[in-house]
Short mmCIF file of C-alpha atoms in Angstrom, two decimals:
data_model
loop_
_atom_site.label_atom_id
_atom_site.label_comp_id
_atom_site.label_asym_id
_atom_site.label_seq_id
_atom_site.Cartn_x
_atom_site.Cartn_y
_atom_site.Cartn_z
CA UNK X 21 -27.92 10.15 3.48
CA UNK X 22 -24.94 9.74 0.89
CA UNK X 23 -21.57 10.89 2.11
CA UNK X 24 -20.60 14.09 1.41
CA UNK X 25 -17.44 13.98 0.01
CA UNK X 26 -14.73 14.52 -2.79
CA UNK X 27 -15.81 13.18 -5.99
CA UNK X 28 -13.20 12.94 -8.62
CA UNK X 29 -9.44 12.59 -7.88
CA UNK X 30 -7.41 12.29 -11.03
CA UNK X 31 -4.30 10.04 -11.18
CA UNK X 32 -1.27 10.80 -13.72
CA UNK X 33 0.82 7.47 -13.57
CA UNK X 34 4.62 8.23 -13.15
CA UNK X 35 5.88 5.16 -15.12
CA UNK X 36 5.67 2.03 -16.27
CA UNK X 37 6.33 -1.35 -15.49
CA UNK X 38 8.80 -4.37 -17.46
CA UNK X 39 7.41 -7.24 -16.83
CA UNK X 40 8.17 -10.81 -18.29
CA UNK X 41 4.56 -11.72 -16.97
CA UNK X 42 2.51 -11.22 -20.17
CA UNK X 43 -0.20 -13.66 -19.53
CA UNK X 44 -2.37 -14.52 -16.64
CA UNK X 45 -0.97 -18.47 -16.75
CA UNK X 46 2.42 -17.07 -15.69
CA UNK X 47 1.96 -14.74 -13.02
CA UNK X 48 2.08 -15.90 -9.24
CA UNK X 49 -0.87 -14.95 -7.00
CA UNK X 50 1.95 -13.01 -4.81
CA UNK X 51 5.67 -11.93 -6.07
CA UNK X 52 6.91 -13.80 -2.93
CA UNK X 53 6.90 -16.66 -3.86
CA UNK X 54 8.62 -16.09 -7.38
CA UNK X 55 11.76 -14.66 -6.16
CA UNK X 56 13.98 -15.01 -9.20
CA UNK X 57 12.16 -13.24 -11.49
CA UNK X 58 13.48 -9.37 -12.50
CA UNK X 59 11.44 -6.57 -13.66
CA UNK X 60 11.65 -2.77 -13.48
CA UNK X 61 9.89 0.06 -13.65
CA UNK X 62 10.92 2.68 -15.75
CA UNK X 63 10.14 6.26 -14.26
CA UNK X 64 8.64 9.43 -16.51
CA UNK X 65 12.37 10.80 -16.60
CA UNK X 66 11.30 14.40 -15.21
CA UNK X 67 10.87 12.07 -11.48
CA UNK X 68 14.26 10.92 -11.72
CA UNK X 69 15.16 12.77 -8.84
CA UNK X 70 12.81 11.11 -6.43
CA UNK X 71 14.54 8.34 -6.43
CA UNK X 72 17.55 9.82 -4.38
CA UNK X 73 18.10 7.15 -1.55
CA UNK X 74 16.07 4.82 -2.12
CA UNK X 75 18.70 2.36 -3.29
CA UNK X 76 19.28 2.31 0.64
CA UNK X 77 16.29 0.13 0.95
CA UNK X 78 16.15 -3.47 0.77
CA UNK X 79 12.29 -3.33 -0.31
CA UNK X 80 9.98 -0.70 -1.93
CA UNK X 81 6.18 -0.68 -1.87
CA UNK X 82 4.68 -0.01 -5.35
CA UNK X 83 1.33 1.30 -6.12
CA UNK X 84 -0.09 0.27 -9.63
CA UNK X 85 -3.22 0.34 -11.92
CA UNK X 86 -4.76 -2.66 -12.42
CA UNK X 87 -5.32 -2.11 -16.60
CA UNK X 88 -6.19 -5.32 -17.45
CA UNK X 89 -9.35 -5.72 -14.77
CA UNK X 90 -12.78 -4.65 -16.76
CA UNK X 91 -14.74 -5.22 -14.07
CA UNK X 92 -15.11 -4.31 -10.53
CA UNK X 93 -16.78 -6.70 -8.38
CA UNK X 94 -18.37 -6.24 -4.41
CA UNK X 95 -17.20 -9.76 -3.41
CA UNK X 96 -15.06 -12.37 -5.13
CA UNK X 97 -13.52 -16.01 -4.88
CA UNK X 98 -9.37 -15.43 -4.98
CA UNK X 99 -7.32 -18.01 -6.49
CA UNK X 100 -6.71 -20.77 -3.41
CA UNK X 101 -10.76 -20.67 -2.06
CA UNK X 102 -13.85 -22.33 -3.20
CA UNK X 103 -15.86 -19.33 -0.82
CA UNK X 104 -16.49 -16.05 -1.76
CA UNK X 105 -14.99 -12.85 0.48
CA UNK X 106 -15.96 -9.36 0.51
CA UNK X 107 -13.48 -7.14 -2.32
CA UNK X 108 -12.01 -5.90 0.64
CA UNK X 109 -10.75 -9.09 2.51
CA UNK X 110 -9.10 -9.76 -0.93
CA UNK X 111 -6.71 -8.59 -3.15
CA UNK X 112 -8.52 -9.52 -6.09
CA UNK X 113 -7.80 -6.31 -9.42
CA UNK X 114 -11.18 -6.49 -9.95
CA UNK X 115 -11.88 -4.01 -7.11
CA UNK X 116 -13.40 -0.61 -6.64
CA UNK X 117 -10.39 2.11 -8.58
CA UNK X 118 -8.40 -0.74 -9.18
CA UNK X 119 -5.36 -0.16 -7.56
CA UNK X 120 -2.92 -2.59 -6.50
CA UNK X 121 0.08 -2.92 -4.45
CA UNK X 122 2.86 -5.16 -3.89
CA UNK X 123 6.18 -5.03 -2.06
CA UNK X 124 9.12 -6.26 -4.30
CA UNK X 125 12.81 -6.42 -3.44
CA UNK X 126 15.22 -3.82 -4.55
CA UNK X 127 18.16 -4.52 -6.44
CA UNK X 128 19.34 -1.83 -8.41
CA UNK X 129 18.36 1.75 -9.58
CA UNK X 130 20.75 2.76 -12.72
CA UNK X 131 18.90 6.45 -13.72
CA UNK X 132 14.94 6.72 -14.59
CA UNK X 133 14.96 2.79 -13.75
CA UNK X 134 14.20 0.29 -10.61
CA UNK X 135 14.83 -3.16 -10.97
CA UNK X 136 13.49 -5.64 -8.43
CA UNK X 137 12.45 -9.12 -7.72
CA UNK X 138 9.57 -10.25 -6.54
CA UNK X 139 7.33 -9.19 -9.22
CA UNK X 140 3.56 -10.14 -9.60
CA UNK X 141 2.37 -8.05 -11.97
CA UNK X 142 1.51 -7.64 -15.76
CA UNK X 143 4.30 -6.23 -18.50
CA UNK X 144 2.92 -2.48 -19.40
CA UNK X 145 1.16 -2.26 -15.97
CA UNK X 146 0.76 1.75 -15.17
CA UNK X 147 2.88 2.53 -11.73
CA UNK X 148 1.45 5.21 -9.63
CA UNK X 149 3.28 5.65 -6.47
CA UNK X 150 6.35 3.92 -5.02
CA UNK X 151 7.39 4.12 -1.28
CA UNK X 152 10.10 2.99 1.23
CA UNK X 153 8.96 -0.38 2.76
CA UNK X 154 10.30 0.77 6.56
CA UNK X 155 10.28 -1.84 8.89
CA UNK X 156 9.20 0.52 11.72
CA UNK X 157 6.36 1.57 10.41
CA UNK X 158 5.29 -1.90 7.85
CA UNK X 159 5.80 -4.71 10.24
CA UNK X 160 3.20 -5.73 12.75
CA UNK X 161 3.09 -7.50 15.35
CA UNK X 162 0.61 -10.61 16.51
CA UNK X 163 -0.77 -10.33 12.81
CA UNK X 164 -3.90 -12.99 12.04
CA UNK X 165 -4.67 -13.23 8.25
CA UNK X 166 -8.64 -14.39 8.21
CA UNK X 167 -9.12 -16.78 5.22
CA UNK X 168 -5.20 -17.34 4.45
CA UNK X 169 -4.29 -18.77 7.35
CA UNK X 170 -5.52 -22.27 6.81
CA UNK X 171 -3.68 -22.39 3.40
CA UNK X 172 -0.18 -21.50 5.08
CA UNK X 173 -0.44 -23.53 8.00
CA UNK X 174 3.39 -25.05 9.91
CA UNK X 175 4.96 -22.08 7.13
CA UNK X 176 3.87 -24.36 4.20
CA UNK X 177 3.43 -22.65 0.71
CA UNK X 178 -0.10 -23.96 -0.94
CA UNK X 179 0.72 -26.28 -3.87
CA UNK X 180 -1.81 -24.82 -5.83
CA UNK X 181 0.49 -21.63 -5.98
CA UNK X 182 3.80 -24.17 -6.82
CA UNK X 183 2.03 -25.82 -9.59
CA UNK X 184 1.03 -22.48 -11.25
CA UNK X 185 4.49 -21.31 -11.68
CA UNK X 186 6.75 -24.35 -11.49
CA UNK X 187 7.03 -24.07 -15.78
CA UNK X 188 8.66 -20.76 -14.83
CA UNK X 189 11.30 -21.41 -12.82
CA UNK G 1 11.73 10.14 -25.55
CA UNK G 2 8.65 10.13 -23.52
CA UNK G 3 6.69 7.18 -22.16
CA UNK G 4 3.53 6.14 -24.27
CA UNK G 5 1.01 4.84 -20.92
CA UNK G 6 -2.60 5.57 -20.36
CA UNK G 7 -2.16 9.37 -19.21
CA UNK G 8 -5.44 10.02 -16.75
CA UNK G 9 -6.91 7.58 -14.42
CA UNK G 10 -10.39 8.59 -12.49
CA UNK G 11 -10.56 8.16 -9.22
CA UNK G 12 -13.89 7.72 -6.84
CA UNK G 13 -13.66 7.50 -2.76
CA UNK G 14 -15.26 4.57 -1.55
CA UNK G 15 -16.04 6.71 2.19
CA UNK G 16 -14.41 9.27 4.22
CA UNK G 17 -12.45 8.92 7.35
CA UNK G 18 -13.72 10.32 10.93
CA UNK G 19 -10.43 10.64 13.25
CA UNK G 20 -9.85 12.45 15.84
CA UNK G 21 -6.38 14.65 14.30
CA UNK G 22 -7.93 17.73 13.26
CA UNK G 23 -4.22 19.63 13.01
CA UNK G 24 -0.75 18.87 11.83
CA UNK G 25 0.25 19.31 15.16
CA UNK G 26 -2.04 15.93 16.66
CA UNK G 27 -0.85 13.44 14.34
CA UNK G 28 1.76 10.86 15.14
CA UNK G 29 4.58 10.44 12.19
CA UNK G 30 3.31 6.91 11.88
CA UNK G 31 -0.06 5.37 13.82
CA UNK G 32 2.28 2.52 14.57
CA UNK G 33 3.06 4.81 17.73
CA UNK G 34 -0.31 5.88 19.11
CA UNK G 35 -2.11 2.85 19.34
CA UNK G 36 -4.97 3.53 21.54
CA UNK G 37 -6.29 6.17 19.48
CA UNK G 38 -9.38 5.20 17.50
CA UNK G 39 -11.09 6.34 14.03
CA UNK G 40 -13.38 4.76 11.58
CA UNK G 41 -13.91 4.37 8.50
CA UNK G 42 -17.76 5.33 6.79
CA UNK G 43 -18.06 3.37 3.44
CA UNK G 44 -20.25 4.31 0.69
CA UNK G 45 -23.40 2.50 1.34
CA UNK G 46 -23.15 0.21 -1.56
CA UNK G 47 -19.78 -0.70 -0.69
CA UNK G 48 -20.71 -2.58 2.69
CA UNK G 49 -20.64 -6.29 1.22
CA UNK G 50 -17.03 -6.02 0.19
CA UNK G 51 -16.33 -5.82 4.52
CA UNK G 52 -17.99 -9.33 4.19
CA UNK G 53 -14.95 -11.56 6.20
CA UNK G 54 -12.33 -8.98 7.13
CA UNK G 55 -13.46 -9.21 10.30
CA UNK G 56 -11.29 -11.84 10.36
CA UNK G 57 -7.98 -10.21 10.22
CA UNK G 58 -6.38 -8.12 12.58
CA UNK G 59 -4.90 -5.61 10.38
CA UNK G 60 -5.79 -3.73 7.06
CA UNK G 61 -3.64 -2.05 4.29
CA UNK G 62 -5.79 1.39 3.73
CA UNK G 63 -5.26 3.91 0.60
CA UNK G 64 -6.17 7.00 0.95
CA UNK G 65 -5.89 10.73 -0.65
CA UNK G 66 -3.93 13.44 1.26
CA UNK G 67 -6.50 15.90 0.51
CA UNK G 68 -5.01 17.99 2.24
CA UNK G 69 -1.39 18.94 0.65
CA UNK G 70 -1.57 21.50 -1.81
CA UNK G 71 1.28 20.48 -3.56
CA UNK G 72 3.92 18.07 -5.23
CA UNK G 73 7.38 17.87 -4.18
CA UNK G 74 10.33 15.94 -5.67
CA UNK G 75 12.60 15.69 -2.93
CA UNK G 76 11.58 16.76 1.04
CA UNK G 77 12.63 16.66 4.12
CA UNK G 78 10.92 13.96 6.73
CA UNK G 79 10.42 15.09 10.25
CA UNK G 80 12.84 12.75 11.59
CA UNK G 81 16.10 14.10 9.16
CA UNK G 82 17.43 17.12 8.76
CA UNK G 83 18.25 16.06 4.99
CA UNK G 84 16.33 15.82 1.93
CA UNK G 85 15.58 12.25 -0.11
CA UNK G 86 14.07 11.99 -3.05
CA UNK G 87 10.42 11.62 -2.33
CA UNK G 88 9.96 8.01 -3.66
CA UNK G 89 12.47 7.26 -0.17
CA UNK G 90 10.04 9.01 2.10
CA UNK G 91 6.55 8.77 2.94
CA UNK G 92 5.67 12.33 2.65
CA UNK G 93 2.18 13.18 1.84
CA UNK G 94 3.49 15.94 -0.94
CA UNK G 95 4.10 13.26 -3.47
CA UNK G 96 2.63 12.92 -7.14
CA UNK G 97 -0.46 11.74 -7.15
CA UNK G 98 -1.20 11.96 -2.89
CA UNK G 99 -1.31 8.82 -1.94
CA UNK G 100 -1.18 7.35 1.03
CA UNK G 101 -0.93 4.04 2.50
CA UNK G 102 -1.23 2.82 6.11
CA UNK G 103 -1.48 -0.14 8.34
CA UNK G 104 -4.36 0.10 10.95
CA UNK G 105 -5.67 -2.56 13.31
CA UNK G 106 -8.76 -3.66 12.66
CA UNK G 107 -11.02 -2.98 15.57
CA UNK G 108 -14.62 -3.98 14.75
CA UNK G 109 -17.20 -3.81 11.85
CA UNK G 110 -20.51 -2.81 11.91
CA UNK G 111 -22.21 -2.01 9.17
CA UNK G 112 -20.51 0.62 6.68
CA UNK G 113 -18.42 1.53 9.54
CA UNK G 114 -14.68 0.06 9.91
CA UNK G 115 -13.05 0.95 13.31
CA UNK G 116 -9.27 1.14 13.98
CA UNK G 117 -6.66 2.19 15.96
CA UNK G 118 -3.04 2.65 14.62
CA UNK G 119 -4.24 5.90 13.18
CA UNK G 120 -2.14 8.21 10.90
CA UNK G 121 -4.48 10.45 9.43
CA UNK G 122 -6.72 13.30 9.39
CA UNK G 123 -10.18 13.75 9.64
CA UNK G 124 -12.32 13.78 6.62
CA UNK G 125 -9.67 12.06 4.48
CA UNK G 126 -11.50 10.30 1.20
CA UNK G 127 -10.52 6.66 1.17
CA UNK G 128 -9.86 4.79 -1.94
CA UNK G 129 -9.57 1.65 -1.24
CA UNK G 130 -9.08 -1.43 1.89
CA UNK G 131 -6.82 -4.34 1.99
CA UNK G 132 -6.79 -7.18 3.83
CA UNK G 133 -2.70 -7.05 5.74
CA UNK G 134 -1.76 -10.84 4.68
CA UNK G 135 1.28 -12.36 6.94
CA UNK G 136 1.77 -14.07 4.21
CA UNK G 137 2.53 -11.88 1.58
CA UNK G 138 3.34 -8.98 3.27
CA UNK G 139 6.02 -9.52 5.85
CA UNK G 140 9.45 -9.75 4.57
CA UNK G 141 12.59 -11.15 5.55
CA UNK G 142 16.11 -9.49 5.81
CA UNK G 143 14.36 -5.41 5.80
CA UNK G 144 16.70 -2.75 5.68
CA UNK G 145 15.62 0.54 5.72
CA UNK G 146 17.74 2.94 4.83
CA UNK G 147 17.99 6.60 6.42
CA UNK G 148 15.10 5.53 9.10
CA UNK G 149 18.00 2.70 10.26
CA UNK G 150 19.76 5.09 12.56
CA UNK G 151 16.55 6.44 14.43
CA UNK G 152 15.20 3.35 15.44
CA UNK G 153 18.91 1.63 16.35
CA UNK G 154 18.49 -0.90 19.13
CA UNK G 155 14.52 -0.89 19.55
CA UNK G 156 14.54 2.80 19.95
CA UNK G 157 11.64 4.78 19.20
CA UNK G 158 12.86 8.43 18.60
CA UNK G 159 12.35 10.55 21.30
CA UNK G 160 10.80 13.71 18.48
CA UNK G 161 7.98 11.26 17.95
CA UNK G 162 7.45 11.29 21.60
CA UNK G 163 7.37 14.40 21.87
CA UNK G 164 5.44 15.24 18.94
CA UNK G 165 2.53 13.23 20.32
CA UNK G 166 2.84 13.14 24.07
CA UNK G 167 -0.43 15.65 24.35
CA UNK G 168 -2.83 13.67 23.09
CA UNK G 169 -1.59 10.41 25.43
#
């Protein structure tokens, strides 16, 4: 029996995003580990006011549309393994509704704008939510990360990611 | 003048959530705080190959609809404050677009069926999509976070969350 439920939710983005990552080539595989780079979003002005405050957060969690992804696959091969994982033990775009996240550093709001650091996505990228990144609620404890472990083991960053951006920085 | 981006985006649930909060009055400000209470996820059935490996991570990033608020504030009021912040500083569920995001702990997997604890949310609530929680990419250094800062000074979990959910314990 199929699930019973909701069919159709419609999404109204509330903004867009600045990006200087116009091509795939550039972009990191997480905004972590490209910490220099600035970007903002720039807000539909009439949600101006729901920013109030949030310049008292160090970090923000965005919620985008993946526009670029055509496709949407059920399992996928991300960018440091040779093995394929489910879509949902991945953060691959080309997922079911193609949203994505990311948590980027705050550093300033000046009006309908929010420029941060840490950025990993594409210039013209649709943004559909953004929330406080609270540490209370966000960080977890005795965390184990399936498939990414082995490729951060001792704290080391993969060199597969390094050599992807290193023309960037 | 006003933004030119893609103005509608469709979205489908990939499953529904079965928890045990049927009321407002059950449900912990953050599932961070109840942690032996479980729910599950039901997938659509053609979804169950993307599970295929997250199994091997402890925790999930989940995306859901608040199907339940009826409508879309700009500023509010969280249940810890007695002042309003712009609604891109809180985590209310009356938000453009309605979603939500939460960090559960994976549980087990069988099947179409994802079980957690770390629940937040209410029964029946459509799911959109599931993220593997990466330690990698997701946990941040140097967090500040703003107005929640003074409620959680020194360790402290505030004692209206306590109460809030001391029932149900």
């Amino acid at each position: 029996m199929e699930l019973r439920i909701v069919n159709k939710i419609t999404i109204r983005p509330i903004g867009i995003i600045h990006s200087p990552y116009k091509e795939k080539k550039d972009i990191p595989i997480q905004g972590k580990f490209r910490s220099k780079v600035e970007a903002y979003i720039e807000l539909k002005k009439k949600y101006v006011k729901g920013l109030k405050d949030l310049d008292k957060f160090s970090h923000a969690i965005i919620l985008y549309y993946f526009h670029k992804s055509q496709r949407e696959d059920i399992e996928g091969k991300p960018f440091l393994e040779d093995e394929k994982h489910g879509i949902f033990a991945i953060r691959s775009p080309h997922r079911p509704n193609h949203i994505g996240i990311s948590i980027v550093k705050i550093q300033k709001i000046i009006k309908n704008k929010l420029y941060f650091t840490k950025v990993d996505v594409f210039d013209g990228t649709p943004i559909i939510d953004i929330k406080p990144y609270v540490k209370h609620f966000d960080e977890q404890q005795n965390v184990v990360s399936g498939w990414t472990e082995k490729h951060f083991q001792d704290g080391n960053i993969p060199e597969k990611t390094i050599n992807q951006i290193k023309n960037l920085d």
